PDB file of C-alpha atoms in Angstrom:
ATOM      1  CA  UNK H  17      11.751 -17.764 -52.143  1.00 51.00           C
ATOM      2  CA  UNK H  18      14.971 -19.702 -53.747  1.00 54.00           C
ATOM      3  CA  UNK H  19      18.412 -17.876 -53.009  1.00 62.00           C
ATOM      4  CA  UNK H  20      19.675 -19.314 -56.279  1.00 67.00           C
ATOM      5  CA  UNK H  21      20.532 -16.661 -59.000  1.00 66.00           C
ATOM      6  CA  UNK H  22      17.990 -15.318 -61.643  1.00 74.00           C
ATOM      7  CA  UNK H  23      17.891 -17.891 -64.911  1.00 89.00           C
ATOM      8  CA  UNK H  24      17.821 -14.128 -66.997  1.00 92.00           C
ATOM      9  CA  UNK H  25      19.221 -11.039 -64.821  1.00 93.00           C
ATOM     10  CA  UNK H  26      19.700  -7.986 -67.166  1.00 96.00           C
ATOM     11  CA  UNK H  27      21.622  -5.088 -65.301  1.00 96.00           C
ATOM     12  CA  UNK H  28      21.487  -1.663 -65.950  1.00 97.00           C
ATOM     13  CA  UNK H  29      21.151  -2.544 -69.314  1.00 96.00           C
ATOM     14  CA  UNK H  30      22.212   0.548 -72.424  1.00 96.00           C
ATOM     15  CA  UNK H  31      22.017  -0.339 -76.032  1.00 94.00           C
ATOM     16  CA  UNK H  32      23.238   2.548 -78.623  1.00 93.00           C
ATOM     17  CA  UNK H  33      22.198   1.510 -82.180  1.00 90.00           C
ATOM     18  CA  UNK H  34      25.406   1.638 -84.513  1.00 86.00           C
ATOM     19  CA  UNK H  35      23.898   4.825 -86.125  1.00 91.00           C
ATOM     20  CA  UNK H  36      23.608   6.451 -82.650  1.00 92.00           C
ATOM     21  CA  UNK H  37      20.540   5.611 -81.852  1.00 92.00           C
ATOM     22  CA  UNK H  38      19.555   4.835 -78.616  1.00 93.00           C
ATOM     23  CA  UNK H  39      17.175   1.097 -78.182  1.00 93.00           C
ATOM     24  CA  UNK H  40      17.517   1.360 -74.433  1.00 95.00           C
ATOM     25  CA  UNK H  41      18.189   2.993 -71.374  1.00 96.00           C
ATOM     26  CA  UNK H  42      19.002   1.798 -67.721  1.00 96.00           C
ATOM     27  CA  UNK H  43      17.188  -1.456 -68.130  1.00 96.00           C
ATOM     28  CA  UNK H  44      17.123  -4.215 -65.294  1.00 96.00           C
ATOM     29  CA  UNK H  45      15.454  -7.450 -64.585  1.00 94.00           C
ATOM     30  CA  UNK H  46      15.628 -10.871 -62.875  1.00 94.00           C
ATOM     31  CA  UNK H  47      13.416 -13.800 -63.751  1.00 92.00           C
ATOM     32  CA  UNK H  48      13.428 -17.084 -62.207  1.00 90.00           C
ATOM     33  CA  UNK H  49      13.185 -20.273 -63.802  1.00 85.00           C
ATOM     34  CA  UNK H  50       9.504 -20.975 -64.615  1.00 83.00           C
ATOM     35  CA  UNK H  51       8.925 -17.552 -64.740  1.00 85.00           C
ATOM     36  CA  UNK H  52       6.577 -16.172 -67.088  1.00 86.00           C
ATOM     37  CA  UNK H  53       6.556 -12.784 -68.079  1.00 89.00           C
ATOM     38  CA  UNK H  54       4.736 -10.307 -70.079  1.00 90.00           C
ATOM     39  CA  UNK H  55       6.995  -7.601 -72.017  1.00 92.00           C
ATOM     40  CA  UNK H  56       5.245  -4.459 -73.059  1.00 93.00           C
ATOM     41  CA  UNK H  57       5.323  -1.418 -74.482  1.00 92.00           C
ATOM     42  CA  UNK H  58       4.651   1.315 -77.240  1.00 93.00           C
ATOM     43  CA  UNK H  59       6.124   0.746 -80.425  1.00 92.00           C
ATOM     44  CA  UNK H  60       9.396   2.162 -80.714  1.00 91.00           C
ATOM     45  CA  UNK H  61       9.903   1.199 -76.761  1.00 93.00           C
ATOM     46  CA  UNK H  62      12.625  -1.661 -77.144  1.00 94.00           C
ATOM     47  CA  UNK H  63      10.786  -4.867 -76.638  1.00 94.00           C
ATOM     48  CA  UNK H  64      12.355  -6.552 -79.736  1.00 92.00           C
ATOM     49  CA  UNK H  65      15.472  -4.897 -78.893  1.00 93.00           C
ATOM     50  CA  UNK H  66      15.501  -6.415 -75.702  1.00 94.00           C
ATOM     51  CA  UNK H  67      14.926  -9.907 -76.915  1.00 91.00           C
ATOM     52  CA  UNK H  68      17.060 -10.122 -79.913  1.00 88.00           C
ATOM     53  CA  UNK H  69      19.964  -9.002 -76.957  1.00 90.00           C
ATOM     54  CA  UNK H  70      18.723 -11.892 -75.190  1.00 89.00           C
ATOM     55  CA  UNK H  71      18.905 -14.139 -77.848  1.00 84.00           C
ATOM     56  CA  UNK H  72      22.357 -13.144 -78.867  1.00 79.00           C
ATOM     57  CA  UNK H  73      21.876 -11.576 -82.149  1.00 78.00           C
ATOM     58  CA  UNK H  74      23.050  -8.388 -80.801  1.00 84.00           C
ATOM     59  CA  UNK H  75      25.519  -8.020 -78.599  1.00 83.00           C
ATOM     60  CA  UNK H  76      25.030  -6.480 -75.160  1.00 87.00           C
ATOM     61  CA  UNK H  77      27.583  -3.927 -73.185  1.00 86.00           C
ATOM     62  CA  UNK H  78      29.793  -6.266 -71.168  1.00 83.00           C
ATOM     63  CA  UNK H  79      28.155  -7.357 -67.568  1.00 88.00           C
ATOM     64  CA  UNK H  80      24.667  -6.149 -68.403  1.00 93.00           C
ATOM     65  CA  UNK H  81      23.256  -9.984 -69.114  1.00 92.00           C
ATOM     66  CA  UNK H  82      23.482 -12.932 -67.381  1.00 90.00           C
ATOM     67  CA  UNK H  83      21.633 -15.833 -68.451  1.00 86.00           C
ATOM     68  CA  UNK H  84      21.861 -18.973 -65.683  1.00 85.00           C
ATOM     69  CA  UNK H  85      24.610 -16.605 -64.151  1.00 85.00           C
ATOM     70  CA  UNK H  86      26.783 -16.344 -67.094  1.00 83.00           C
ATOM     71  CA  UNK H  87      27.674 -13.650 -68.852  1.00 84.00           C
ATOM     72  CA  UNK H  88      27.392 -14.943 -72.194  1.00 79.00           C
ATOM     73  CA  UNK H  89      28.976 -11.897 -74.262  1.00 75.00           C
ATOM     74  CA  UNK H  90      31.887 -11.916 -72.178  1.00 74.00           C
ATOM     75  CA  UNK H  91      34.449 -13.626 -74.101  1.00 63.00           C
ATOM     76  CA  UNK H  92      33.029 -12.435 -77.865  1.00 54.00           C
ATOM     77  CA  UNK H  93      34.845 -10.714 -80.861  1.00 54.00           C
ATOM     78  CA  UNK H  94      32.561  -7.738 -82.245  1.00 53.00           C
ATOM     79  CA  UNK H  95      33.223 -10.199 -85.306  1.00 53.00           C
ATOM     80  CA  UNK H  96      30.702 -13.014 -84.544  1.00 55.00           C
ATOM     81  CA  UNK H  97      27.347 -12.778 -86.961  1.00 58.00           C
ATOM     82  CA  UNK H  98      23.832 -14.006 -86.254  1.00 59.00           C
ATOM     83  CA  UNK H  99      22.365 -15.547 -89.353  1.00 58.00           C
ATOM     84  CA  UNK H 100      19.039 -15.363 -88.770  1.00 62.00           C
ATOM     85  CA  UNK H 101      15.913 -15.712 -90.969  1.00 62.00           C
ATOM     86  CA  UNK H 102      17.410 -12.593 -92.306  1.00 62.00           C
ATOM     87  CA  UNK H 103      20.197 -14.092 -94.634  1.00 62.00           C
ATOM     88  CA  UNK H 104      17.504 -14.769 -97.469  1.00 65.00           C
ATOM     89  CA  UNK H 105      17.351 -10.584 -97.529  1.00 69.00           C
ATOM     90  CA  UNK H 106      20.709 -10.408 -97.768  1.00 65.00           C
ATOM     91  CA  UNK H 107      22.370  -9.886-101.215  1.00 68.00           C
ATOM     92  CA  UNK H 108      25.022 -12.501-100.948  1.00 62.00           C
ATOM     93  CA  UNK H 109      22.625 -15.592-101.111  1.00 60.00           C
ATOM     94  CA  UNK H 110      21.311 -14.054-104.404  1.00 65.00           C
ATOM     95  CA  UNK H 111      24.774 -14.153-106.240  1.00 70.00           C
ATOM     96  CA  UNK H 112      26.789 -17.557-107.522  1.00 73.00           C
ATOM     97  CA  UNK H 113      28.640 -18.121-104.383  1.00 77.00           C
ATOM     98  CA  UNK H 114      31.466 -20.717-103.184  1.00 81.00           C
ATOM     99  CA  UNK H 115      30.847 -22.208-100.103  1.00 84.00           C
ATOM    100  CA  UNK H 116      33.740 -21.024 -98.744  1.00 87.00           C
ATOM    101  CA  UNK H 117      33.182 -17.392 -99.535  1.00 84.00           C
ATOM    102  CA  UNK H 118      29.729 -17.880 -97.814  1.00 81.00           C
ATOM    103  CA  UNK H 119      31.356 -19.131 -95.003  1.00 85.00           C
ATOM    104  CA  UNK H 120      33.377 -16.201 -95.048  1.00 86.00           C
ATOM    105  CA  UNK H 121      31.031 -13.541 -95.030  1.00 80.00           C
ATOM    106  CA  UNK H 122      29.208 -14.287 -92.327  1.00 78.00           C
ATOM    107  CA  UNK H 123      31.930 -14.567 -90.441  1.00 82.00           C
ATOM    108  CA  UNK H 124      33.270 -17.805 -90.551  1.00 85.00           C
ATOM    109  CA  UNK H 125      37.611 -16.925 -90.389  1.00 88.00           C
ATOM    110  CA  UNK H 126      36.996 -15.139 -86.659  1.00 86.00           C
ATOM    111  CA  UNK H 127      36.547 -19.009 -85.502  1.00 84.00           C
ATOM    112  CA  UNK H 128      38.163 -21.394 -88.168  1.00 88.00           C
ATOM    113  CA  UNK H 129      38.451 -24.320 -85.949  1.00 88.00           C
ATOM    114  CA  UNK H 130      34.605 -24.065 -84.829  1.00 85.00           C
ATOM    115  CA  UNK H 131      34.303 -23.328 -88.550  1.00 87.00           C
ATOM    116  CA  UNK H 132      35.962 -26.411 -89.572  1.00 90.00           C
ATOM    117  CA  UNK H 133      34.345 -28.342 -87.246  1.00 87.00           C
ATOM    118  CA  UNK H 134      31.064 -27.640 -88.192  1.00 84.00           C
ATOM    119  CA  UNK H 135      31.895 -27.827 -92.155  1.00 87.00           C
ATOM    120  CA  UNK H 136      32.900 -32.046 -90.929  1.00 86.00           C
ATOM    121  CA  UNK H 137      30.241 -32.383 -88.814  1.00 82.00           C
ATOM    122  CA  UNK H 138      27.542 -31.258 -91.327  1.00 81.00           C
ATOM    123  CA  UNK H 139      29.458 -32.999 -94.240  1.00 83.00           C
ATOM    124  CA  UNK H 140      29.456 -29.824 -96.287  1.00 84.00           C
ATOM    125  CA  UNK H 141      31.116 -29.857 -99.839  1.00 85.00           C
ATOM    126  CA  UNK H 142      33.368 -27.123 -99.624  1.00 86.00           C
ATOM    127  CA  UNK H 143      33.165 -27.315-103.791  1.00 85.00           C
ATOM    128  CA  UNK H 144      29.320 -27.083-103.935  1.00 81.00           C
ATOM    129  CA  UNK H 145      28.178 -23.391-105.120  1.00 73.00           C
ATOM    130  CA  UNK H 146      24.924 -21.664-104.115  1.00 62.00           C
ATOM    131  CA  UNK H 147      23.418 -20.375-107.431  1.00 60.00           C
ATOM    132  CA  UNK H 148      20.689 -17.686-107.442  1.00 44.00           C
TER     133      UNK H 148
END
């Protein structure tokens, strides 16, 4: 058996929906690299919960995730959004839009130098509009 850490270690592991809801309790679990697992459970148990905290597009109580021993939601602003494939639901992408006010609602003035950054690296047109 390797002594190296867990590639995915989730600790005692709470997540309280915004509306008080509670998508898990006391969770914990170590997989090694390689590993292959097989997640579970009746619906309403928490499996997609659990992922979509593993994936990062929810964020996880401080210390309770650790993926290749690094906590990777220690150092994040509750202000950082996921876009996922749900931005085509959300109403913004259905209304004449500036770039930069797109950029802006999903979050793009907690980071403006990654923001920037990204904008030059993908060439965007700041002056191009997205039209319904």
């Amino acid at each position: 058996m390797s002594s190296s850490p867990p590639t995915i270690s989730v600790n005692n592991l709470t997540f309280t929906f915004p509306d008080s809801t509670t998508g898990l309790t006391n969770i914990s679990l170590d997989l090694p690299a390689g590993a292959r697992a097989l997640l579970i459970g009746a619906n309403g148990a928490g499996k997609t919960t659990l992922l979509r905290l593993l994936a990062g597009k929810r964020m996880a109580p401080a210390s309770t995730i650790a993926l290749g021993g690094v906590d990777p939601f220690a150092s994040q602003v509750a202000g950082v959004t996921y876009l996922g494939l749900e931005w085509v639901l959300n109403p913004i992408v259905r209304t004449d839009i500036a770039v930069p006010e797109l950029l802006r609602s999903v979050g793009g003035d907690h980071y403006p130098e990654r923001r920037d950054e990204l904008v030059h690296i993908l060439d965007v047109d700041l002056s191009w509009r997205l039209h319904a």
